[in-house]
Short mmCIF file of C-alpha atoms and ligand atoms in Angstrom, two decimals:
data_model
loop_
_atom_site.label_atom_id
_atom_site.label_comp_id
_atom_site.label_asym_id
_atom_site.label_seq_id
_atom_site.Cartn_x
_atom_site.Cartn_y
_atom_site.Cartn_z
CA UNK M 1153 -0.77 1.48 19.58
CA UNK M 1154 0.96 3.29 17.09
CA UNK M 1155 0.06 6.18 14.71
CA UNK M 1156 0.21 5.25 10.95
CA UNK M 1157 -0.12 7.94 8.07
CA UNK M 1158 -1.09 7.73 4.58
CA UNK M 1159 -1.10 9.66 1.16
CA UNK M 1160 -2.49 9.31 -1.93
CA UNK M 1161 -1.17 10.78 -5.53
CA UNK M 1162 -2.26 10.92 -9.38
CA UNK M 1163 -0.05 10.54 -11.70
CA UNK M 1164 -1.05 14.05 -13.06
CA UNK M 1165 0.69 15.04 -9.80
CA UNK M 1166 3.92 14.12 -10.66
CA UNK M 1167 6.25 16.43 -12.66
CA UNK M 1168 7.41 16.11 -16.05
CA UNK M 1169 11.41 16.37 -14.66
CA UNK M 1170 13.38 14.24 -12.19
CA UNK M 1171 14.54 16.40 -10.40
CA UNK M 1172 13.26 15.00 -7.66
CA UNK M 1173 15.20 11.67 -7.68
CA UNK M 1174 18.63 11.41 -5.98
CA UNK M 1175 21.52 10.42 -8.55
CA UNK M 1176 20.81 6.80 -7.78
CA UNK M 1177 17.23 7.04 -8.09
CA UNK M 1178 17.85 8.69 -11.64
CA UNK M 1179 20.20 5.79 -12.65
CA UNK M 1180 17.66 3.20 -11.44
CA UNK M 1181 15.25 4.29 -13.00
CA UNK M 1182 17.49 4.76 -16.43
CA UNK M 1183 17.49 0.97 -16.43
CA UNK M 1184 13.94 0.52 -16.36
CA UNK M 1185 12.37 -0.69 -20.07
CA UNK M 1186 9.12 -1.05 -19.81
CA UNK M 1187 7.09 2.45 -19.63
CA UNK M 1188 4.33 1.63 -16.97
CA UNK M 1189 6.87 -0.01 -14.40
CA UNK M 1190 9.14 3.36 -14.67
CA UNK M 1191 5.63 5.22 -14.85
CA UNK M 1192 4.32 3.09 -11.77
CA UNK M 1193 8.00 3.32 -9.88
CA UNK M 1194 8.30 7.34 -10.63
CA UNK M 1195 4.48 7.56 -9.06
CA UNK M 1196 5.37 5.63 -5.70
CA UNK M 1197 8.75 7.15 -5.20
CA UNK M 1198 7.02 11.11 -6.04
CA UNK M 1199 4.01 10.08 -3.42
CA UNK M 1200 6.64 8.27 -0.73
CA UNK M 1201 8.77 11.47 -0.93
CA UNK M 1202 5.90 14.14 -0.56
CA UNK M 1203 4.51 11.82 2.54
CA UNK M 1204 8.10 11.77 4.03
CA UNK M 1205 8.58 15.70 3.20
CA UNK M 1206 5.79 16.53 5.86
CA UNK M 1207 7.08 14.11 8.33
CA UNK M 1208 10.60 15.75 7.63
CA UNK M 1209 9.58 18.74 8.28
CA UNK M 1210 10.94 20.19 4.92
CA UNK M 1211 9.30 21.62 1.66
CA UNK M 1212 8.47 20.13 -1.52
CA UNK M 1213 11.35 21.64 -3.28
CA UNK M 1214 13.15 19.19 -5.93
CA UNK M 1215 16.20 20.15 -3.53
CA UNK M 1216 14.73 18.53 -0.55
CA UNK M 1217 12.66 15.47 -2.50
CA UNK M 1218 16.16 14.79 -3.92
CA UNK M 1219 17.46 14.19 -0.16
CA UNK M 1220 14.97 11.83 0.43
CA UNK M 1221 16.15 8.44 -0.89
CA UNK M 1222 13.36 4.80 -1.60
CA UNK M 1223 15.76 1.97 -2.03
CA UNK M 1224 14.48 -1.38 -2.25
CA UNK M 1225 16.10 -3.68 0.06
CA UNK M 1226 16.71 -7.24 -1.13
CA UNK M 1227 12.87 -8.78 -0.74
CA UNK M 1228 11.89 -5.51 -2.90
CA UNK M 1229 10.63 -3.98 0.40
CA UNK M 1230 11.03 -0.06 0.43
CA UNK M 1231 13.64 1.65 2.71
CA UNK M 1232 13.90 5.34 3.36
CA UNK M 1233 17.24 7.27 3.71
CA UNK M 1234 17.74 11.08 4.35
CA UNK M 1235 21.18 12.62 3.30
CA UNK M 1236 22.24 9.05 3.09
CA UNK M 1237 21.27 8.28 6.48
CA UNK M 1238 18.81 5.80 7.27
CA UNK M 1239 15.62 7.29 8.96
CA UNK M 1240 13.26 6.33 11.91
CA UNK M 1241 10.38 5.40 9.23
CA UNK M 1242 8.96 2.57 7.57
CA UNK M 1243 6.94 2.94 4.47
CA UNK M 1244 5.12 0.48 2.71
CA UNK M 1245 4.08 1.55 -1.48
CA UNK M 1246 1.21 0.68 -3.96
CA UNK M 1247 0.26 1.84 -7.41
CA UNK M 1248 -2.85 0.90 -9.11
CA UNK M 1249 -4.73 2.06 -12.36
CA UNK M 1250 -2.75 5.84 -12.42
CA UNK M 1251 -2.92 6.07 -8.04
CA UNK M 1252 -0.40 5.39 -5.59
CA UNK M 1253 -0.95 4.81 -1.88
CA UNK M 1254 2.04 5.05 0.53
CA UNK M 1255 1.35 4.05 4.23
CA UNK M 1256 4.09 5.94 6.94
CA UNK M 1257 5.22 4.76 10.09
CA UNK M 1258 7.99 4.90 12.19
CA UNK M 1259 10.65 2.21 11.92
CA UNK M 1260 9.49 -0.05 15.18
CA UNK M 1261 5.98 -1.15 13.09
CA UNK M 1262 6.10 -3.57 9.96
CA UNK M 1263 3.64 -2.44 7.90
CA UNK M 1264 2.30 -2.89 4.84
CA UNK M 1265 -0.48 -1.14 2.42
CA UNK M 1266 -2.45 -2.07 -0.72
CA UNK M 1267 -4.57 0.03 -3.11
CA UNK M 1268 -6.80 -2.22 -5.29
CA UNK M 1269 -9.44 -1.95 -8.29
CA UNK M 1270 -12.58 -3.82 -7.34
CA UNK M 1271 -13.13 -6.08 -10.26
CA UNK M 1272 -13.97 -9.50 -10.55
CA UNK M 1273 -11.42 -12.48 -10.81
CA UNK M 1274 -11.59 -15.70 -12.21
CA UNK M 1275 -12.01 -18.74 -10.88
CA UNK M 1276 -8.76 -20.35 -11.23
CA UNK M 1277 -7.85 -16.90 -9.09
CA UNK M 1278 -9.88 -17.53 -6.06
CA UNK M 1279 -9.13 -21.37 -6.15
CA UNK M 1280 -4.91 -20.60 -6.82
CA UNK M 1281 -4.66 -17.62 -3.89
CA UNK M 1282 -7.66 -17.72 -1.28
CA UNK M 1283 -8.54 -20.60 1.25
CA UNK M 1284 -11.32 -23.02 1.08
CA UNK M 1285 -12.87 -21.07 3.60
CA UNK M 1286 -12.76 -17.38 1.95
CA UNK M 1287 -14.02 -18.78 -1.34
CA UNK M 1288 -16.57 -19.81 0.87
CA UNK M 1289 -17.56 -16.96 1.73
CA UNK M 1290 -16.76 -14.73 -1.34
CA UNK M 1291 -19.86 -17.41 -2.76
CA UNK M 1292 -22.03 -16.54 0.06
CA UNK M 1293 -21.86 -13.23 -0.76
CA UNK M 1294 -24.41 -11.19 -2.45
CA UNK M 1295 -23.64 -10.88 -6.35
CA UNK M 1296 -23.47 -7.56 -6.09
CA UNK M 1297 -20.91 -7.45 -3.01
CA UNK M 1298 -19.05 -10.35 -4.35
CA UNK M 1299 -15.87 -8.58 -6.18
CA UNK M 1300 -16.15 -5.95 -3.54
CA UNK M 1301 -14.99 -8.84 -0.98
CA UNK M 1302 -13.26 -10.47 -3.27
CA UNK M 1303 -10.60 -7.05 -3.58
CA UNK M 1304 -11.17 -6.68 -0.47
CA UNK M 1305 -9.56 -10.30 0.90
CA UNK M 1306 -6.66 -9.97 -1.74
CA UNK M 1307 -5.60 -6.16 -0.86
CA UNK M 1308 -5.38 -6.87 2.87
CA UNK M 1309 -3.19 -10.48 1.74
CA UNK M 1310 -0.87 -8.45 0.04
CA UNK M 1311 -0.74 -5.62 2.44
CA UNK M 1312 0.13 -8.45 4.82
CA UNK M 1313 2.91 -9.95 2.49
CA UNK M 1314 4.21 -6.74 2.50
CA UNK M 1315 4.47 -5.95 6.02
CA UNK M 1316 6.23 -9.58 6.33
CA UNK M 1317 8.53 -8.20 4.04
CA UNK M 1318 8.08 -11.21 1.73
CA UNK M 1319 5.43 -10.63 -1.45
CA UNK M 1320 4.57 -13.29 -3.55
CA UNK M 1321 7.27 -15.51 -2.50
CA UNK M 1322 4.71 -16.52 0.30
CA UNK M 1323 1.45 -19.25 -0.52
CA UNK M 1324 -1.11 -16.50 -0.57
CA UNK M 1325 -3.53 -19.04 1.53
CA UNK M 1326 -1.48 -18.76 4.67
CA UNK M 1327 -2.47 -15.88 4.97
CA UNK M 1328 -6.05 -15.78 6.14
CA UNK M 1329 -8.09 -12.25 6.41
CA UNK M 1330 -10.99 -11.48 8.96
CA UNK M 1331 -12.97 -8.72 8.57
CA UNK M 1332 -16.23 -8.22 10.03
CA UNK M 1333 -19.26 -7.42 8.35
CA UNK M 1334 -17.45 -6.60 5.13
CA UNK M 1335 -20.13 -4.23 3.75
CA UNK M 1336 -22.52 -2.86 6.33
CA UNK M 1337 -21.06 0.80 4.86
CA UNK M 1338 -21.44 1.17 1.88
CA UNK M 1339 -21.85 4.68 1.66
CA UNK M 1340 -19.37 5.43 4.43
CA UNK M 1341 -16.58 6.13 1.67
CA UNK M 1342 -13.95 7.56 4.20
CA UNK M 1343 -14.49 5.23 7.01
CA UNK M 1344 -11.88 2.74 7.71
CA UNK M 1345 -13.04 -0.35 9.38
CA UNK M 1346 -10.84 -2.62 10.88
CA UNK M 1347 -9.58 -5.83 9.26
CA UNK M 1348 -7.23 -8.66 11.04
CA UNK M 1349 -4.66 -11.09 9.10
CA UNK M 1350 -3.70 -14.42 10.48
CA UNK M 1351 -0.23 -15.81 9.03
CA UNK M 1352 0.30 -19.56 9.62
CA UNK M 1353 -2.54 -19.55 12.04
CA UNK M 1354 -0.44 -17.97 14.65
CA UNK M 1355 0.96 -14.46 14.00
CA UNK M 1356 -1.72 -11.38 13.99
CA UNK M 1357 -1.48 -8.53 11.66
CA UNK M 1358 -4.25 -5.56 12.34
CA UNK M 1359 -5.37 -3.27 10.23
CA UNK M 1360 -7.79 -1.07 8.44
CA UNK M 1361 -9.53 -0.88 5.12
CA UNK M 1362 -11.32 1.52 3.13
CA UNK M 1363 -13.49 2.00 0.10
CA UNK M 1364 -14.51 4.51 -2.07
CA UNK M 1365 -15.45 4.83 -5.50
CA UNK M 1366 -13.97 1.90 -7.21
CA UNK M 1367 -11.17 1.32 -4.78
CA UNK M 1368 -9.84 -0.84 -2.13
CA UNK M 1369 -7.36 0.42 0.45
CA UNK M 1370 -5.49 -1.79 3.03
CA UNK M 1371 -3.37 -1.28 6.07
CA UNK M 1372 -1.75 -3.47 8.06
CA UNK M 1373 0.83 -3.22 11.15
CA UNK M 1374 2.51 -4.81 13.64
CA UNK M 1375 2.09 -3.84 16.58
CA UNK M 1376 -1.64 -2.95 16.17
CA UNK M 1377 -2.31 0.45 14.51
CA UNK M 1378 -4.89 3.52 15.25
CA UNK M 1379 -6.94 3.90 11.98
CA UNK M 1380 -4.77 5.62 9.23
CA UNK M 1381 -4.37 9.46 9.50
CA UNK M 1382 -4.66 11.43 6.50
CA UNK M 1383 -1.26 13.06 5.45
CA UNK M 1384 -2.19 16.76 4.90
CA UNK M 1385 0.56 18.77 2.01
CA UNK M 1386 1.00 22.22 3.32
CA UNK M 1387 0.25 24.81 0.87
CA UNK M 1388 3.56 25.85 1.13
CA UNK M 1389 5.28 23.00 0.39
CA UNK M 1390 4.00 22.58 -3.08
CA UNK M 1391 6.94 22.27 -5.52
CA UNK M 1392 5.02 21.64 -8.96
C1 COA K 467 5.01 -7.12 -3.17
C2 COA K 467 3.93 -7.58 -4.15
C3 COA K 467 3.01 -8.56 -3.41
C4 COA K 467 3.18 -6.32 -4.60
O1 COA K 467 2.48 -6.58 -5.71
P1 COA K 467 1.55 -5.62 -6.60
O2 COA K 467 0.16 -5.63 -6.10
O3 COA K 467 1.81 -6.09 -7.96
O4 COA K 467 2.12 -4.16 -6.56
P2 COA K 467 1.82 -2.90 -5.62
O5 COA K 467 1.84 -1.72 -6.51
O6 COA K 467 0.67 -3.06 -4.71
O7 COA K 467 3.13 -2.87 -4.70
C5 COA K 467 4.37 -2.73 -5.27
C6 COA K 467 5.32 -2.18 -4.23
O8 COA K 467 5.43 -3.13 -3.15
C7 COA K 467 6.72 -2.95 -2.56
N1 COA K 467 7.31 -4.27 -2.40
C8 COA K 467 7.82 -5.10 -3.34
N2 COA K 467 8.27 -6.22 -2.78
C9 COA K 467 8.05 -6.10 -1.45
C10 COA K 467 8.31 -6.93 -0.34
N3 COA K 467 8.90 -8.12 -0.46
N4 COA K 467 7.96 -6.50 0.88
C11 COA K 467 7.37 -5.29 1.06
N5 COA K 467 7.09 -4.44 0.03
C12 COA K 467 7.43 -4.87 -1.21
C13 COA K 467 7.55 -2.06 -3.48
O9 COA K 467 7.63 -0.77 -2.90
C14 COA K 467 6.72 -2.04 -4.74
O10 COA K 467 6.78 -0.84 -5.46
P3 COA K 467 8.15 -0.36 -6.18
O11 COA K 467 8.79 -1.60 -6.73
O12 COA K 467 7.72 0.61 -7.21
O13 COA K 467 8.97 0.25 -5.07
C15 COA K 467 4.55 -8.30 -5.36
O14 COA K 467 5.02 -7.36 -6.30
C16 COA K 467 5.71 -9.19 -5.04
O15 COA K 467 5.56 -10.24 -4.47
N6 COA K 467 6.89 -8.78 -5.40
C17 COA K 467 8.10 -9.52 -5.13
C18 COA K 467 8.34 -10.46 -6.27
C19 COA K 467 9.74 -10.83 -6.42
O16 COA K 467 10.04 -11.97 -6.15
N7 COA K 467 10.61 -9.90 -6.85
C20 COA K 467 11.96 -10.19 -7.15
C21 COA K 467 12.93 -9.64 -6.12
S1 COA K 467 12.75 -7.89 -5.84
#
């Protein structure tokens, strides 16, 4: 089973330069128009880097962020270069509400990861994305639970379109999420618990989810992960 890592950033944790990006980076985002895409993109890319910095074995420094290289392959998955060089990870990205998420692993595991605001959805969202059977369930839930496993069915979907490397190109109902006893913890905040995707009723993702506060957090992997470990930033390597 492999190891996957994870790391979590504010956007008050990025800095106010770019220094950061690589030349390309700087151009790409120099084409971007709308302010929260190039605020969202700048917030994956800063949290992606700082993740891959530990794993690197280097220092925050712009010199060394700069190194490390996100380009989006053709679906829009993320790829990671060092000094131009591919590397021996795979990352997966997600930005929500001011947050990013970025999952780590190395470059023999799809993977995918989702960060979510629990909130409650229409109905012509549960009826256009989830299967008979999970709105089912979502309306056996107790009110109070309900967006809870609402998020929590449509994080682990799109963690699971991500580690297929295809988004929302795929029907969103063939992929079908198990999780078992969806909120017997509701105070465990830090706990993941594990989670299972099914993808055209043959192919099984594994994974782990967490909640706390008013988030959702997915994980999902091929071959089957360990729970997520916790990227720690050494106090040396801060560059801000
Ligand atoms: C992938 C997707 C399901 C994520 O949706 P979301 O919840 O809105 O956004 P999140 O913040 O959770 O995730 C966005 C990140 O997913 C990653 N991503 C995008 N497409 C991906 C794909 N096909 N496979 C894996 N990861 C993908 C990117 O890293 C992206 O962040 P970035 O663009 O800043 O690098 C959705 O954006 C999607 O389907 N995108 C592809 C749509 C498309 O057809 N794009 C045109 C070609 S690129």
């Amino acid at each position: 089973m492999p190891d996957v890592y994870w790391l979590e950033q504010t956007e008050e944790d990025v800095p106010l330069e770019d220094d950061w990006l690589s030349a390309s980076e700087a151009a790409c985002l120099g084409g971007m128009r709308f302010a929260k895409r190039r605020a969202d993109w700048r917030l994956g890319r800063w949290t992606a880097k700082r993740a891959l910095a530990v794993c690197l074995s280097v220092t925050g420094d712009p010199e060394f962020l700069a190194r490390i290289e996100i380009r989006a392959a053709a679906s829009g998955a993320p790829q990671v270069f060092w000094n131009n060089q591919p590397t021996a990870f795979n990352i997966s990205l997600s930005h929500r509400a001011g947050m990013a998420m970025c999952a780590l692993a190395g470059s023999n595991v799809l993977l995918g990861c989702d960060l979510e605001v629990v909130e409650a959805r229409s109905d012509s969202f549960l009826s256009d994305y989830f299967t008979r059977k999970e709105r089912e369930w979502i309306a056996q839930a107790a009110p109070v639970a309900r967006s809870y496993l609402l998020t929590l069915l449509w994080s682990a979907k799109e963690s699971a379109l991500k580690a297929l490397h295809v988004g929302l190109r795929l029907d969103t109902r063939e992929v079908v999420v198990a999780v078992a006893k969806p909120f017997m913890r509701e105070k465990s905040g830090a706990q993941w618990s594990p989670l299972q995707v099914r993808y055209k009723d043959e192919d099984l993702l594994e994974g782990w989810w967490q909640r706390s506060n008013n988030f959702i957090r997915t994980i999902v992997a091929v071959p089957a992960p360990w729970p997520p470990l916790l990227l720690e930033i050494p106090a040396t390597a801060i560059a801000v």
